[in-house]
Tab-separated table of C-alpha atoms in Angstrom:
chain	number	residue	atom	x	y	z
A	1	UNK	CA	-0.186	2.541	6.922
A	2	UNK	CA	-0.558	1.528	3.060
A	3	UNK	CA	-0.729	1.851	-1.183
A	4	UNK	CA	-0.326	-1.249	-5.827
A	5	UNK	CA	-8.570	-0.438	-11.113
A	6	UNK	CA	-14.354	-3.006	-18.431
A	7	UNK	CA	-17.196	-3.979	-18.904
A	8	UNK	CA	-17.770	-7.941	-18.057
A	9	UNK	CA	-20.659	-10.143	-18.997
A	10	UNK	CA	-23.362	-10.437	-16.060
A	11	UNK	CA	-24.249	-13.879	-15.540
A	12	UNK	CA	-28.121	-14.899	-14.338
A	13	UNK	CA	-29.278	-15.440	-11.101
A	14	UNK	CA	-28.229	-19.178	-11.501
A	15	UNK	CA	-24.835	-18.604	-12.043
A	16	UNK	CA	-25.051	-18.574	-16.034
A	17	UNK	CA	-24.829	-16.328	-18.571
A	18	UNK	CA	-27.649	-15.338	-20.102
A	19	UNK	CA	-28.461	-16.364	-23.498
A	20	UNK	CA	-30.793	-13.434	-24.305
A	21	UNK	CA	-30.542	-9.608	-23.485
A	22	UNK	CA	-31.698	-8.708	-20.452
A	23	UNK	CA	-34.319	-5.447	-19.549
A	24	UNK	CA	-32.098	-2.679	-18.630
A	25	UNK	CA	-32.290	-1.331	-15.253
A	26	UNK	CA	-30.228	1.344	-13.226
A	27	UNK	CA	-27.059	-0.185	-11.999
A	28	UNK	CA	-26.390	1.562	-8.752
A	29	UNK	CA	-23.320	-0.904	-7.955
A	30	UNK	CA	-20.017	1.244	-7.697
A	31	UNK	CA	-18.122	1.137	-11.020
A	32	UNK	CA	-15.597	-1.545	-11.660
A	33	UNK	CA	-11.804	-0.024	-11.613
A	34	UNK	CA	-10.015	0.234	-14.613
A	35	UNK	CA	-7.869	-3.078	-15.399
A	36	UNK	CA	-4.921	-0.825	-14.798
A	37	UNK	CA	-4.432	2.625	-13.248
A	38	UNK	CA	-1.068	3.013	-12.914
A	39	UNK	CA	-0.122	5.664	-14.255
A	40	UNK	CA	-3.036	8.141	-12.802
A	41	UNK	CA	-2.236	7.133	-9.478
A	42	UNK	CA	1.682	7.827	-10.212
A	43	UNK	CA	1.051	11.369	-10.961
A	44	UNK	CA	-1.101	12.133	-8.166
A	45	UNK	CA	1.506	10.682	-6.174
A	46	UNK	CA	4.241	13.038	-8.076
A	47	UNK	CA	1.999	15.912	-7.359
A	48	UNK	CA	1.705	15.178	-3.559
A	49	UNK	CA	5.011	14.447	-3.288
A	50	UNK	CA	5.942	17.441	-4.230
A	51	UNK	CA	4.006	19.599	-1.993
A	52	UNK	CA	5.243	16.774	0.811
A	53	UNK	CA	8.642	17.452	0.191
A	54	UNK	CA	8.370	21.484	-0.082
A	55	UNK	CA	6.347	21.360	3.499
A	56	UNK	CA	9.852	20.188	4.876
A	57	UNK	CA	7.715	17.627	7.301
A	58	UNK	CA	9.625	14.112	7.129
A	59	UNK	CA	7.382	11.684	5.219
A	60	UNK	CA	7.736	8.374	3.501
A	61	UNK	CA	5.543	7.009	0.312
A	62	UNK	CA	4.190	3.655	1.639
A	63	UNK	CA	1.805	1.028	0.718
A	64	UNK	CA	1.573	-0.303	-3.574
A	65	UNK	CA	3.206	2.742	-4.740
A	66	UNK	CA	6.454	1.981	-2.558
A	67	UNK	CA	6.951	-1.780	-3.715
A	68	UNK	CA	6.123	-0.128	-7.303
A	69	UNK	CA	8.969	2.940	-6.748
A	70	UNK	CA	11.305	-0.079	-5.251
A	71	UNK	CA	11.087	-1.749	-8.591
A	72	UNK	CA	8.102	-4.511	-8.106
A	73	UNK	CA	6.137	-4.868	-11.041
A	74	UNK	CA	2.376	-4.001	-9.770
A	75	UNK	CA	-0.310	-2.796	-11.273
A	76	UNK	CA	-2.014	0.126	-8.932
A	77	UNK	CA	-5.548	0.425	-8.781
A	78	UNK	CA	-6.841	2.462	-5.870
A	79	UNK	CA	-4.525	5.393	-4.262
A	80	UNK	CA	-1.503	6.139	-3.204
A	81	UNK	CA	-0.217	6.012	0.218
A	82	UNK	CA	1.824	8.689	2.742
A	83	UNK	CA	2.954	8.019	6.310
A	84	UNK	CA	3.492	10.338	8.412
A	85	UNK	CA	3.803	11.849	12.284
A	86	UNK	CA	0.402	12.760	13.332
A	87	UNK	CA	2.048	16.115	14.376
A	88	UNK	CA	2.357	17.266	11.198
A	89	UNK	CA	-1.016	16.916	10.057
A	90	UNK	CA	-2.115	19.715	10.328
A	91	UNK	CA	1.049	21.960	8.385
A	92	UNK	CA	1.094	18.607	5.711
A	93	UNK	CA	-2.931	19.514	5.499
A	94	UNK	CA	-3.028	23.066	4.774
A	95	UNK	CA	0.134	22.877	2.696
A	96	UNK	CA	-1.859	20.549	-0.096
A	97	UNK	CA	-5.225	22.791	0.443
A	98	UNK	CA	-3.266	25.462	-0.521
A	99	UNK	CA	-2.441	23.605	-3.772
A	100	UNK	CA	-5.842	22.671	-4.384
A	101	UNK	CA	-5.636	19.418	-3.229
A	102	UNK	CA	-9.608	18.289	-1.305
A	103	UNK	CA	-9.015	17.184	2.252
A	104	UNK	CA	-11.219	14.663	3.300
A	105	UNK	CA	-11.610	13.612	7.134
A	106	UNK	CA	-12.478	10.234	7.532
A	107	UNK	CA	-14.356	8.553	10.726
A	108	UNK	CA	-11.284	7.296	10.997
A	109	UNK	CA	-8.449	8.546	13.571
A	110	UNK	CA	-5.568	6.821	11.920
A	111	UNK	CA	-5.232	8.801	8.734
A	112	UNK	CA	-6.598	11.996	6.770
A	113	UNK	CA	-8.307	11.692	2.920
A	114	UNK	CA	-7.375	13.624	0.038
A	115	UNK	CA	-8.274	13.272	-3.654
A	116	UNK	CA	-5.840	14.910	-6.042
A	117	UNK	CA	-5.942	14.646	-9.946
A	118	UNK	CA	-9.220	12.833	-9.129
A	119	UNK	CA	-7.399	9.984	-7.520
A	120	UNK	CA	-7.858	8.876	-3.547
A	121	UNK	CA	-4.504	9.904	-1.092
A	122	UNK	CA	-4.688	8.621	2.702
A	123	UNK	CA	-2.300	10.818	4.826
A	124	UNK	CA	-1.042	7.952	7.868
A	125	UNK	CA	-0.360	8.072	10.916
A	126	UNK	CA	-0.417	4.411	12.207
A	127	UNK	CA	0.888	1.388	10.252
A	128	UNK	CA	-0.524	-1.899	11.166
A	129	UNK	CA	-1.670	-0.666	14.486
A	130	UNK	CA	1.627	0.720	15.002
A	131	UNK	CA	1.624	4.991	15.183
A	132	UNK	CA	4.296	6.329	12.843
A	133	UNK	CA	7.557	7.430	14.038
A	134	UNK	CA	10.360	9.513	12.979
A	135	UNK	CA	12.783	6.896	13.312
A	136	UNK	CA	10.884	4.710	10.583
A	137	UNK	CA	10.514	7.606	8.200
A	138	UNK	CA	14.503	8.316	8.861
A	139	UNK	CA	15.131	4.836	7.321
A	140	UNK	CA	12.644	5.453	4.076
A	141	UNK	CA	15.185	5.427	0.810
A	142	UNK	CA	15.065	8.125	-1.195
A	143	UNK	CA	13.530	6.895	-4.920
A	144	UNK	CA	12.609	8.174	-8.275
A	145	UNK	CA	8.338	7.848	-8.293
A	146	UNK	CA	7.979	8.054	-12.144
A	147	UNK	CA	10.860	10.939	-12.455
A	148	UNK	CA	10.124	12.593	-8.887
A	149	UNK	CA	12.465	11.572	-5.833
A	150	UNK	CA	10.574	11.563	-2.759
A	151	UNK	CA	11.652	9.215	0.732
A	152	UNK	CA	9.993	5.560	-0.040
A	153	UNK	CA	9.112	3.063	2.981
A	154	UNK	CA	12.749	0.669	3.569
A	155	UNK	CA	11.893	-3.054	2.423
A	156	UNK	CA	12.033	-4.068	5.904
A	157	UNK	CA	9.477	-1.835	7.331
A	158	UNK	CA	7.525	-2.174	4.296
A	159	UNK	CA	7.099	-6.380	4.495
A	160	UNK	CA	6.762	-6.048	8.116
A	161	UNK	CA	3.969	-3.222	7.520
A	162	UNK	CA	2.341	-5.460	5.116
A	163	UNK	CA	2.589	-8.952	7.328
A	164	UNK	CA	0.942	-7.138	10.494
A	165	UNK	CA	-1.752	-5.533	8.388
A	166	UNK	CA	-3.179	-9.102	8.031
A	167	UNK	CA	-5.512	-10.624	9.052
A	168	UNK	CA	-8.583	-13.190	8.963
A	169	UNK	CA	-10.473	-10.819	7.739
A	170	UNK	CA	-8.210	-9.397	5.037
A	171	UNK	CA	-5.885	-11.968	4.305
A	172	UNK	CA	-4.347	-12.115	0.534
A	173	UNK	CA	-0.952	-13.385	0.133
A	174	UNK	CA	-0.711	-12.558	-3.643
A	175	UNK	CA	0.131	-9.403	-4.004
A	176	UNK	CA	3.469	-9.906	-1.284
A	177	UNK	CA	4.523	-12.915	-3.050
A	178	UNK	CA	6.295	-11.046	-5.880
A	179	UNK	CA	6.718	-8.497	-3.140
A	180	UNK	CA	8.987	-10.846	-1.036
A	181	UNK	CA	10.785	-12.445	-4.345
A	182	UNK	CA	11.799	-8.911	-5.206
A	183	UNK	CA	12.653	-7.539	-2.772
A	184	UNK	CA	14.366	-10.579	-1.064
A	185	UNK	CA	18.126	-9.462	-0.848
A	186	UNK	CA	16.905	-5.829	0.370
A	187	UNK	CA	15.284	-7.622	3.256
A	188	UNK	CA	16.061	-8.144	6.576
A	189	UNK	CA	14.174	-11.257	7.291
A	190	UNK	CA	15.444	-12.243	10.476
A	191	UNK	CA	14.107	-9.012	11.844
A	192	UNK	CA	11.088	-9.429	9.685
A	193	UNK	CA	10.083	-12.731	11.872
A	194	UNK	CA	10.935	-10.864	15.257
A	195	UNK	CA	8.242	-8.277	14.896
A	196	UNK	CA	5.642	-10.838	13.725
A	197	UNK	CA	6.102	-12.805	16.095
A	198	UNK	CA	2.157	-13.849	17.789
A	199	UNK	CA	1.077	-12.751	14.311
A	200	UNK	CA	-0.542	-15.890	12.893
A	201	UNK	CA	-1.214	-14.810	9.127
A	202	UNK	CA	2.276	-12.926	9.035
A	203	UNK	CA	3.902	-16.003	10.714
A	204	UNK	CA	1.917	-17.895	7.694
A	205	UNK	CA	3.408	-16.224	5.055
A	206	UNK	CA	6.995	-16.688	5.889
A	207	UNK	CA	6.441	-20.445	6.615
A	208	UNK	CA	4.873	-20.156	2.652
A	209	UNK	CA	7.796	-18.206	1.560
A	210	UNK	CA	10.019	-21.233	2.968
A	211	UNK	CA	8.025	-23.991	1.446
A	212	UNK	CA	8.502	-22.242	-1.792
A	213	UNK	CA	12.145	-21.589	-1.585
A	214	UNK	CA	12.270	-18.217	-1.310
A	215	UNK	CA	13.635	-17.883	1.988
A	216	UNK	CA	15.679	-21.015	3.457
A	217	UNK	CA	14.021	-23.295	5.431
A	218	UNK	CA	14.769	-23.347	9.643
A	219	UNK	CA	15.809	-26.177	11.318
A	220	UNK	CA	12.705	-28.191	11.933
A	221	UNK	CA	10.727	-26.256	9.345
């Protein structure tokens, strides 16, 4: 750590639609997100936020959410992103139980789950591999989330987050494009390519961002 949701026509086994209605059967398949779920996942972020910031615990909103609260133009679709020291887990935890927000524990030993207002929440405590520290969260900005100030990730740490989380496996460069073009004079970019440095996809993306003049080109580039 993060966290930026219709029917469609359902072509035949060949690849085409159908021309005639096809016999109904039970569609087990996970439903499609809505085409835009902004604004649910803003107020479950407002509503955590809150309880974040009266825990006392330093914290910063990461992830979608942050490139949407630093003034990217996103559409969210799936949750909403905290970091976090691992430390405070357990105090962060029981402070949103209390509010009657469901704690989930994952398989996973990176983050904790929670659902709030119906919408997903991952609590994080390691950001591209990298555990969460409290001198990242002291250099989170403090922005308004949809009228509620809460700490938000720096650009920095945020495009640096987002480079090292890629990888072959996961690997899109659309949603950092406008990312990078936004956020471009908030951005430290020399530091940017130190850390990802030996990070092939994250290396990628800057070359890409310097074939499309975004960032200026280095000597031999």
């Amino acid at each position: 750590m993060n966290l930026i949701d219709s029917a469609f026509a359902h072509p035949t086994t060949d690849g085409h639609p159908s021309s005639a209605p096809a016999a109904r059967t039970p569609d087990t398949r996970s439903p499609a997100l809505p085409a835009d779920h902004t604004q649910a996942i803003l107020e479950a972020t407002k509503e955590v936020g809150a309880v974040l910031k009266t825990a006392g615990r330093p914290f910063a909103l990461v992830g979608s959410v942050a490139a949407y609260a630093h003034g990217i133009a996103v559409r969210l679709q799936h949750d909403t992103d905290f970091a976090l020291l691992r430390e405070d887990a357990g105090l962060v935890t029981e402070a949103l139980r209390e509010r009657g927000v469901r704690i989930v524990d994952p398989p996973e030993d990176w983050l904790v789950k929670a659902r709030a207002g119906g919408e997903e929440i991952d609590l994080i405590f390691s950001l591209a591999g990298r555990p969460v520290t409290a001198e990242l969260l002291a250099r989170a900005q403090t922005l308004p989330v949809d009228s509620v100030h809460m700490p938000v990730l720096a650009p920095t740490d945020l495009m640096t987050c987002r480079l090292l989380a890629l990888s072959e496996h996961h690997c899109d460069f659309g949603p950092l494009l406008p990312m990078a073009r936004g956020l471009r004079e908030r951005i430290e970019w020399e530091q940017v390519r130190e850390t990802v440095v030996g990070a092939p996809m994250g290396e990628a993306f800057l070359h890409l961002l310097e074939l499309l003049d975004v960032l200026p080109r280095r000597h031999g580039s």
